Amino acid sequence: MPKNKCFLIFLAVTLSAWNASGANPDSDPQLLIEPTGFLTLADATALTLGLSPHLKPFSLQVNVQEAAAIQAAAYQNPELSLEVENAYGDGPYHSRDAAEETLSIGQTIELGSKRRKRMEVASLEIDMANQAYQVQRMEVLSAVAKSFLETVYAQEQLAYTEESLLMQQEIAAAQGERLKAGKLSESEVEIGRTALALARIDAETARSMWQQAKQALAAHWGNPHPSFQEASGSLAADASLPDRESLRQGLKNNPMLLLASQMIERQSSLMEYAEAERIPNLTAGVGVRRFRESGDHAMVFQMSIPLPLFNRNRGNIQQAQAELSKARAEQASAETRLESLFADRYEKLAAAYRETQAIQETVLPSAELSFRYANESYQLGKFSYLELKAAQATLLESRKKLLDAELRFHKAKVDLEILAGRSL
């Protein structure tokens, strides 16, 4: 399997673009085509952003709030009325001849800056919808990045199992020659055949796991049957441990905290709007009155305002105040939870880094040297097959532990990328 040392660069570039994008999908779905050969992380993220079904509802919610903002800015419609008095009654009023007809137009005037405050709430809700899209976008990108890492892991695990199978085939061939020469017992050869069969099973299992990882990766952009052949990347890319404090300073850019901050702004604006609702609106009107009996006309002026005797909007004001207090408490809780989560993820990153360094510098070189020595000694008849098998098992276990540690390291980096809101 190819190992591309540029993998971390792809990861950093992709993740650094998270906060710089708008709320709309980044790519035209009609222009996105899954590669049939090697798939890079950039390919996977572009396909996911353009085709993921998990982002569409959040993108549409922005449109919903924009439409709501248009409605929030609308003025109240004027009211046209026609009033007929002194008609179809008794005596001289039995017909319309003595009627008074009034045609008027009235307009409700919102006092207390209600319209402006309503528009402020609507604008903040658009901002929240955009930020909610960014939160979901980062979660989707985090998931596809981890899925990509797991695919690379499965590829490298497959490469190691195929290499182990090749080694076992070579050992089995050598055992056959030694059996013919009378230098090996049939029982020892049978043990070798069993080990070869197990190696084949391991290789098939690893291939199946690789196919499953590919399917899980392609599912992020809605493709149940992956077109790409391999994921282009390597877990063995050089990496260093980022500074803890510099990462921690970036927690203020966490998208969830930004959303919580916007929620406080929205609730504060809603409280101001609820307070403005205490002020009754003024209705003014003007019209013309016709006196049918005399044929004269006169102007009519109207003005009315509700008396806030029974409803001063106290309940809505108290509710808005409680919602604002709740939003502030949720922000404080999110900050505490974020600090705890950051400490946990950084410790996992540091532990995986230390384990990776120890295996690379000490364990793996020793295991490789031991296997080479055991293999040479076995060929010379100095070591038994069981001793060779033990050295081979140690080498394979060391490689697997290294892969596991590298996978944990890169996944922890992705988690910290989200928490810190910045590129590592």
Coordinates of C-alpha atoms in Angstrom, one line a residue:
M1 CA 0.0 0.0 0.0
P2 CA 1.3 3.5 -0.9
K3 CA 2.3 5.8 2.0
N4 CA 1.9 9.5 1.4
K5 CA 3.8 11.6 3.8
C6 CA 1.7 14.6 2.8
F7 CA -1.3 13.1 4.7
L8 CA -1.0 15.4 7.7
I9 CA -0.7 18.4 5.4
F10 CA -4.0 17.4 3.7
L11 CA -5.5 17.1 7.2
A12 CA -4.3 20.4 8.4
V13 CA -5.3 22.3 5.3
T14 CA -8.8 20.7 5.3
L15 CA -9.4 21.4 9.0
S16 CA -8.1 24.9 8.8
A17 CA -10.8 25.7 6.3
W18 CA -13.6 24.8 8.6
N19 CA -14.1 28.2 10.2
A20 CA -13.5 30.2 7.0
S21 CA -16.4 28.9 5.1
G22 CA -20.0 30.1 4.7
A23 CA -23.2 28.3 5.6
N24 CA -23.9 27.0 2.1
P25 CA -22.4 23.7 0.8
D26 CA -18.9 24.3 -0.5
S27 CA -19.2 22.4 -3.7
D28 CA -21.7 22.0 -6.5
P29 CA -23.0 18.4 -6.1
Q30 CA -23.2 18.1 -9.9
L31 CA -19.5 18.7 -10.2
L32 CA -18.4 16.2 -7.6
I33 CA -17.2 12.8 -8.9
E34 CA -15.7 10.2 -6.7
P35 CA -12.2 9.1 -7.9
T36 CA -11.8 5.6 -9.2
G37 CA -8.2 5.3 -8.1
F38 CA -6.7 7.0 -5.1
L39 CA -8.9 9.0 -2.8
T40 CA -7.3 11.9 -0.9
L41 CA -8.6 13.4 2.3
A42 CA -9.4 16.6 0.3
D43 CA -11.5 14.5 -2.1
A44 CA -13.3 12.9 0.8
T45 CA -14.1 16.2 2.5
A46 CA -15.3 17.8 -0.8
L47 CA -17.6 14.9 -1.6
T48 CA -19.0 15.0 2.0
L49 CA -19.6 18.7 2.0
G50 CA -21.3 18.6 -1.3
L51 CA -23.3 15.4 -0.9
S52 CA -23.8 14.7 2.8
P53 CA -27.5 14.3 3.7
H54 CA -26.7 15.5 7.2
L55 CA -25.8 19.0 6.2
K56 CA -28.8 19.8 4.0
P57 CA -31.4 20.4 6.8
F58 CA -29.0 22.9 8.5
S59 CA -28.4 24.7 5.2
L60 CA -32.2 25.0 4.6
Q61 CA -32.7 26.3 8.1
V62 CA -30.7 29.3 7.2
N63 CA -33.2 29.9 4.4
V64 CA -36.0 29.5 6.9
Q65 CA -34.6 32.2 9.2
E66 CA -33.9 34.5 6.3
A67 CA -37.6 34.3 5.2
A68 CA -38.6 34.9 8.8
A69 CA -36.5 38.0 8.9
I70 CA -38.3 39.3 5.9
Q71 CA -41.6 38.8 7.7
A72 CA -40.2 40.4 10.9
A73 CA -39.4 43.6 9.0
A74 CA -42.9 44.0 7.5
Y75 CA -45.1 46.8 8.6
Q76 CA -48.7 46.1 9.7
N77 CA -51.2 46.5 6.9
P78 CA -53.5 49.6 7.0
E79 CA -57.2 48.9 7.6
L80 CA -59.9 50.2 5.3
S81 CA -63.4 50.4 6.7
L82 CA -66.9 51.4 5.6
E83 CA -69.5 52.4 8.2
V84 CA -73.2 53.1 7.5
E85 CA -75.3 54.7 10.3
N86 CA -78.9 55.6 10.6
A87 CA -80.2 53.2 7.9
Y88 CA -83.0 50.6 7.7
G89 CA -84.5 51.4 11.0
D90 CA -87.9 53.0 12.0
G91 CA -89.6 56.2 11.1
P92 CA -87.4 58.6 9.1
Y93 CA -84.6 56.0 9.2
H94 CA -86.5 53.2 7.5
S95 CA -84.3 53.6 4.3
R96 CA -80.8 54.9 3.5
D97 CA -82.1 58.4 2.7
A98 CA -81.0 59.7 6.1
A99 CA -78.0 57.5 6.4
E100 CA -74.5 58.7 7.3
E101 CA -71.8 56.8 5.4
T102 CA -68.2 56.9 6.6
L103 CA -65.2 55.6 4.6
S104 CA -62.0 55.6 6.5
I105 CA -58.5 54.2 6.6
G106 CA -56.6 53.4 9.7
Q107 CA -53.0 52.4 10.5
T108 CA -51.5 50.8 13.6
I109 CA -48.3 52.5 14.6
E110 CA -45.9 50.3 16.7
L111 CA -44.5 52.2 19.6
G112 CA -41.4 51.3 21.7
S113 CA -39.3 50.4 18.6
K114 CA -41.0 47.0 18.4
R115 CA -40.3 46.6 14.7
R116 CA -36.6 47.4 15.1
K117 CA -36.2 45.0 18.0
R118 CA -38.2 42.3 16.2
M119 CA -35.8 42.7 13.3
E120 CA -32.8 42.4 15.6
V121 CA -34.1 39.1 17.0
A122 CA -34.6 37.8 13.4
S123 CA -31.1 38.8 12.4
L124 CA -29.6 37.0 15.5
E125 CA -31.6 33.9 14.6
I126 CA -30.1 34.0 11.1
D127 CA -26.6 34.2 12.7
M128 CA -27.5 31.2 15.0
A129 CA -28.7 29.2 12.0
N130 CA -25.4 29.9 10.2
Q131 CA -23.5 29.0 13.3
A132 CA -25.5 25.8 13.8
Y133 CA -24.6 24.9 10.2
Q134 CA -20.9 25.4 11.0
V135 CA -21.2 23.2 14.1
Q136 CA -22.8 20.4 12.1
R137 CA -20.3 21.0 9.3
M138 CA -17.4 20.5 11.7
E139 CA -19.0 17.4 13.2
V140 CA -19.5 15.9 9.7
L141 CA -15.9 16.8 8.7
S142 CA -14.6 15.3 11.9
A143 CA -16.5 12.1 11.2
V144 CA -15.2 11.8 7.6
A145 CA -11.7 12.6 8.7
K146 CA -11.8 9.8 11.3
S147 CA -13.4 7.4 8.8
F148 CA -10.6 8.3 6.4
L149 CA -8.0 7.5 9.1
E150 CA -9.7 4.2 9.8
T151 CA -9.5 3.3 6.1
V152 CA -5.8 4.1 6.0
Y153 CA -5.4 2.0 9.1
A154 CA -7.2 -0.9 7.5
Q155 CA -5.1 -0.6 4.4
E156 CA -1.8 -0.7 6.4
Q157 CA -3.1 -3.5 8.5
L158 CA -3.9 -5.4 5.3
A159 CA -0.4 -4.7 4.0
Y160 CA 1.1 -6.2 7.2
T161 CA -1.1 -9.3 7.1
E162 CA -0.2 -9.9 3.4
E163 CA 3.4 -9.5 4.3
S164 CA 3.0 -12.0 7.1
L165 CA 1.3 -14.4 4.7
L166 CA 4.2 -14.1 2.3
M167 CA 6.6 -14.8 5.1
Q168 CA 4.6 -17.8 6.1
Q169 CA 4.5 -19.1 2.6
E170 CA 8.3 -18.8 2.3
I171 CA 8.7 -20.6 5.6
A172 CA 6.3 -23.4 4.5
A173 CA 8.3 -23.8 1.2
A174 CA 11.6 -24.0 3.2
Q175 CA 10.0 -26.6 5.5
G176 CA 9.0 -28.7 2.6
E177 CA 12.6 -28.8 1.3
R178 CA 13.9 -29.6 4.8
L179 CA 11.3 -32.4 5.1
K180 CA 12.5 -33.9 1.8
A181 CA 16.1 -33.7 3.1
G182 CA 15.1 -35.5 6.3
K183 CA 16.0 -32.5 8.4
L184 CA 12.6 -31.8 9.7
S185 CA 9.8 -33.9 11.2
E186 CA 6.4 -34.3 9.7
S187 CA 4.8 -32.8 12.9
E188 CA 6.8 -29.6 12.6
V189 CA 5.8 -29.3 9.0
E190 CA 2.2 -29.8 10.0
I191 CA 2.5 -26.9 12.5
G192 CA 3.8 -24.8 9.7
R193 CA 0.9 -25.7 7.4
T194 CA -1.6 -24.7 10.2
A195 CA 0.2 -21.4 10.6
L196 CA 0.0 -20.8 6.9
A197 CA -3.8 -21.5 6.9
L198 CA -4.2 -19.1 9.8
A199 CA -2.2 -16.4 8.0
R200 CA -4.5 -16.8 5.0
I201 CA -7.5 -16.4 7.2
D202 CA -6.0 -13.3 8.8
A203 CA -5.3 -11.8 5.4
E204 CA -8.9 -12.4 4.2
T205 CA -10.2 -10.9 7.4
A206 CA -8.0 -7.8 7.0
R207 CA -9.2 -7.5 3.4
S208 CA -12.8 -7.7 4.6
M209 CA -12.2 -5.1 7.3
W210 CA -10.6 -2.8 4.6
Q211 CA -13.6 -3.1 2.4
Q212 CA -15.9 -2.3 5.3
A213 CA -13.8 0.7 6.1
K214 CA -14.1 1.9 2.5
Q215 CA -17.9 1.5 2.6
A216 CA -18.1 3.4 5.8
L217 CA -16.1 6.2 4.3
A218 CA -18.1 6.4 1.1
A219 CA -21.3 6.4 3.1
H220 CA -20.5 9.9 4.3
W221 CA -21.3 11.2 0.8
G222 CA -24.2 8.7 0.3
N223 CA -22.4 6.1 -1.9
P224 CA -23.1 2.5 -0.7
H225 CA -20.6 1.1 -3.3
P226 CA -17.3 2.9 -3.2
S227 CA -15.7 3.8 -6.5
F228 CA -12.2 4.6 -5.2
Q229 CA -9.6 1.8 -4.9
E230 CA -7.4 3.1 -2.0
A231 CA -7.2 6.0 0.4
S232 CA -4.1 8.0 -0.2
G233 CA -2.3 8.5 3.1
S234 CA -0.1 7.0 5.8
L235 CA -0.4 6.9 9.6
A236 CA 3.4 6.8 9.7
A237 CA 3.7 10.5 8.7
D238 CA 6.0 12.5 11.0
A239 CA 4.1 14.3 13.8
S240 CA 4.9 16.3 16.8
L241 CA 3.0 17.0 20.0
P242 CA 1.4 20.5 19.9
D243 CA 1.8 22.9 22.8
R244 CA -1.0 22.4 25.3
E245 CA -1.5 26.0 26.4
S246 CA -1.5 27.4 22.9
L247 CA -4.2 24.9 22.0
R248 CA -6.2 25.7 25.2
Q249 CA -6.2 29.4 24.2
G250 CA -8.2 28.4 21.2
L251 CA -11.1 27.0 23.2
K252 CA -12.8 30.4 23.0
N253 CA -13.2 29.8 19.2
N254 CA -15.1 26.5 19.8
P255 CA -18.1 26.6 17.6
M256 CA -20.4 25.3 20.3
L257 CA -19.3 28.2 22.6
L258 CA -19.9 30.7 19.8
L259 CA -23.4 29.2 19.4
A260 CA -24.0 29.5 23.1
S261 CA -22.8 33.1 23.0
Q262 CA -25.2 33.9 20.2
M263 CA -28.0 32.2 22.1
I264 CA -27.4 34.7 25.0
E265 CA -27.5 37.6 22.5
R266 CA -30.8 36.3 21.1
Q267 CA -32.4 35.8 24.5
S268 CA -31.3 39.3 25.5
S269 CA -32.8 40.7 22.4
L270 CA -36.0 38.8 23.0
M271 CA -36.2 40.2 26.5
E272 CA -35.9 43.7 25.1
Y273 CA -38.7 42.9 22.7
A274 CA -40.9 41.6 25.5
E275 CA -40.3 44.8 27.4
A276 CA -41.3 46.8 24.4
E277 CA -44.5 44.8 24.1
R278 CA -45.6 46.5 27.3
I279 CA -46.1 49.7 25.4
P280 CA -49.5 49.6 23.6
N281 CA -49.6 50.4 19.9
L282 CA -51.4 53.5 18.6
T283 CA -54.0 53.2 15.9
A284 CA -54.7 56.4 13.9
G285 CA -57.3 56.8 11.1
V286 CA -58.7 59.4 8.8
G287 CA -61.9 59.3 6.6
V288 CA -64.7 61.1 5.0
R289 CA -68.4 61.1 6.1
R290 CA -71.3 61.7 3.7
F291 CA -74.6 62.8 4.9
R292 CA -77.1 61.5 2.4
E293 CA -80.0 63.6 3.5
S294 CA -78.2 66.9 3.0
G295 CA -75.6 65.8 0.5
D296 CA -72.8 67.3 2.7
H297 CA -69.4 65.8 3.5
A298 CA -67.2 66.0 6.5
M299 CA -63.8 64.7 7.6
V300 CA -63.5 62.1 10.3
F301 CA -60.3 61.6 12.4
Q302 CA -59.8 58.6 14.8
M303 CA -57.1 57.7 17.3
S304 CA -57.1 54.8 19.8
I305 CA -54.7 53.2 22.1
P306 CA -55.3 50.2 24.5
L307 CA -55.2 50.8 28.2
P308 CA -52.7 48.4 29.8
L309 CA -54.8 47.7 32.9
F310 CA -54.9 43.9 32.9
N311 CA -52.1 42.8 30.6
R312 CA -48.7 44.4 30.9
N313 CA -46.9 41.5 29.3
R314 CA -45.4 40.6 32.6
G315 CA -45.5 36.8 32.0
N316 CA -43.6 37.1 28.7
I317 CA -41.0 39.4 30.3
Q318 CA -40.4 37.0 33.1
Q319 CA -40.2 34.1 30.7
A320 CA -37.6 36.0 28.6
Q321 CA -35.6 36.8 31.7
A322 CA -35.6 33.2 32.8
E323 CA -34.6 32.1 29.3
L324 CA -31.7 34.6 29.4
S325 CA -30.6 33.2 32.7
K326 CA -30.8 29.7 31.4
A327 CA -28.7 30.6 28.3
R328 CA -26.0 32.1 30.5
A329 CA -26.0 29.0 32.8
E330 CA -25.8 26.7 29.7
Q331 CA -22.8 28.7 28.4
A332 CA -21.0 28.4 31.8
S333 CA -21.8 24.6 31.8
A334 CA -20.5 24.3 28.2
E335 CA -17.3 26.1 29.2
T336 CA -16.7 23.7 32.1
R337 CA -17.5 20.7 30.0
L338 CA -15.2 21.9 27.2
E339 CA -12.3 22.3 29.6
S340 CA -12.8 18.8 30.9
L341 CA -13.1 17.4 27.4
F342 CA -10.0 19.2 26.3
A343 CA -8.0 17.8 29.1
D344 CA -9.1 14.3 28.4
R345 CA -8.4 14.6 24.6
Y346 CA -5.0 16.2 25.1
E347 CA -4.0 13.4 27.5
K348 CA -5.1 10.8 25.0
L349 CA -3.0 12.7 22.3
A350 CA 0.0 12.8 24.6
A351 CA -0.3 9.2 25.6
A352 CA -0.6 8.0 22.0
Y353 CA 2.4 10.2 21.1
R354 CA 4.5 8.7 23.8
E355 CA 3.5 5.2 22.9
T356 CA 4.2 5.8 19.2
Q357 CA 7.7 7.2 20.0
A358 CA 8.5 4.3 22.3
I359 CA 7.5 1.7 19.8
Q360 CA 9.3 3.4 16.9
E361 CA 12.5 4.0 18.8
T362 CA 12.8 0.9 20.9
V363 CA 10.2 -1.9 20.5
L364 CA 9.9 -2.2 16.7
P365 CA 13.6 -2.0 15.9
S366 CA 14.2 -4.7 18.5
A367 CA 11.4 -6.9 17.2
E368 CA 12.6 -6.5 13.6
L369 CA 16.2 -7.4 14.6
S370 CA 15.0 -10.4 16.6
F371 CA 12.9 -11.7 13.7
R372 CA 15.8 -11.4 11.2
Y373 CA 18.1 -13.2 13.6
A374 CA 15.6 -15.9 14.3
N375 CA 14.9 -16.4 10.6
E376 CA 18.5 -16.7 9.7
S377 CA 19.1 -19.1 12.6
Y378 CA 16.1 -21.2 11.6
Q379 CA 17.4 -21.4 8.0
L380 CA 20.7 -22.7 9.5
G381 CA 19.0 -25.2 11.7
K382 CA 20.0 -23.4 14.9
F383 CA 16.5 -22.3 15.9
S384 CA 13.3 -24.4 16.0
Y385 CA 10.2 -23.4 14.1
L386 CA 8.4 -22.4 17.4
E387 CA 11.3 -20.0 18.2
L388 CA 10.9 -18.5 14.8
K389 CA 7.2 -18.3 15.2
A390 CA 7.5 -16.5 18.5
A391 CA 9.8 -13.9 17.0
Q392 CA 7.4 -13.4 14.1
A393 CA 4.5 -13.0 16.4
T394 CA 6.4 -10.4 18.4
L395 CA 7.1 -8.4 15.3
L396 CA 3.5 -8.5 14.1
E397 CA 2.2 -7.5 17.5
S398 CA 4.7 -4.6 17.6
R399 CA 3.5 -3.4 14.2
K400 CA -0.1 -3.6 15.2
K401 CA 0.5 -1.7 18.4
L402 CA 2.2 1.0 16.4
L403 CA -0.7 1.3 14.0
D404 CA -3.2 1.4 16.9
A405 CA -1.2 4.2 18.6
E406 CA -0.8 6.2 15.4
L407 CA -4.6 5.9 14.8
R408 CA -5.4 7.1 18.3
F409 CA -2.9 10.0 17.9
H410 CA -4.4 11.2 14.7
K411 CA -8.0 10.8 15.9
A412 CA -7.2 12.8 19.1
K413 CA -5.7 15.5 16.8
V414 CA -9.0 15.7 14.9
D415 CA -10.9 16.0 18.2
L416 CA -8.6 18.8 19.5
E417 CA -9.0 20.5 16.1
I418 CA -12.7 20.8 16.8
L419 CA -12.4 21.8 20.4
A420 CA -9.8 24.5 19.7
G421 CA -11.4 25.7 16.6
R422 CA -8.1 26.0 14.8
S423 CA -5.7 24.0 12.6
L424 CA -3.0 21.9 14.3

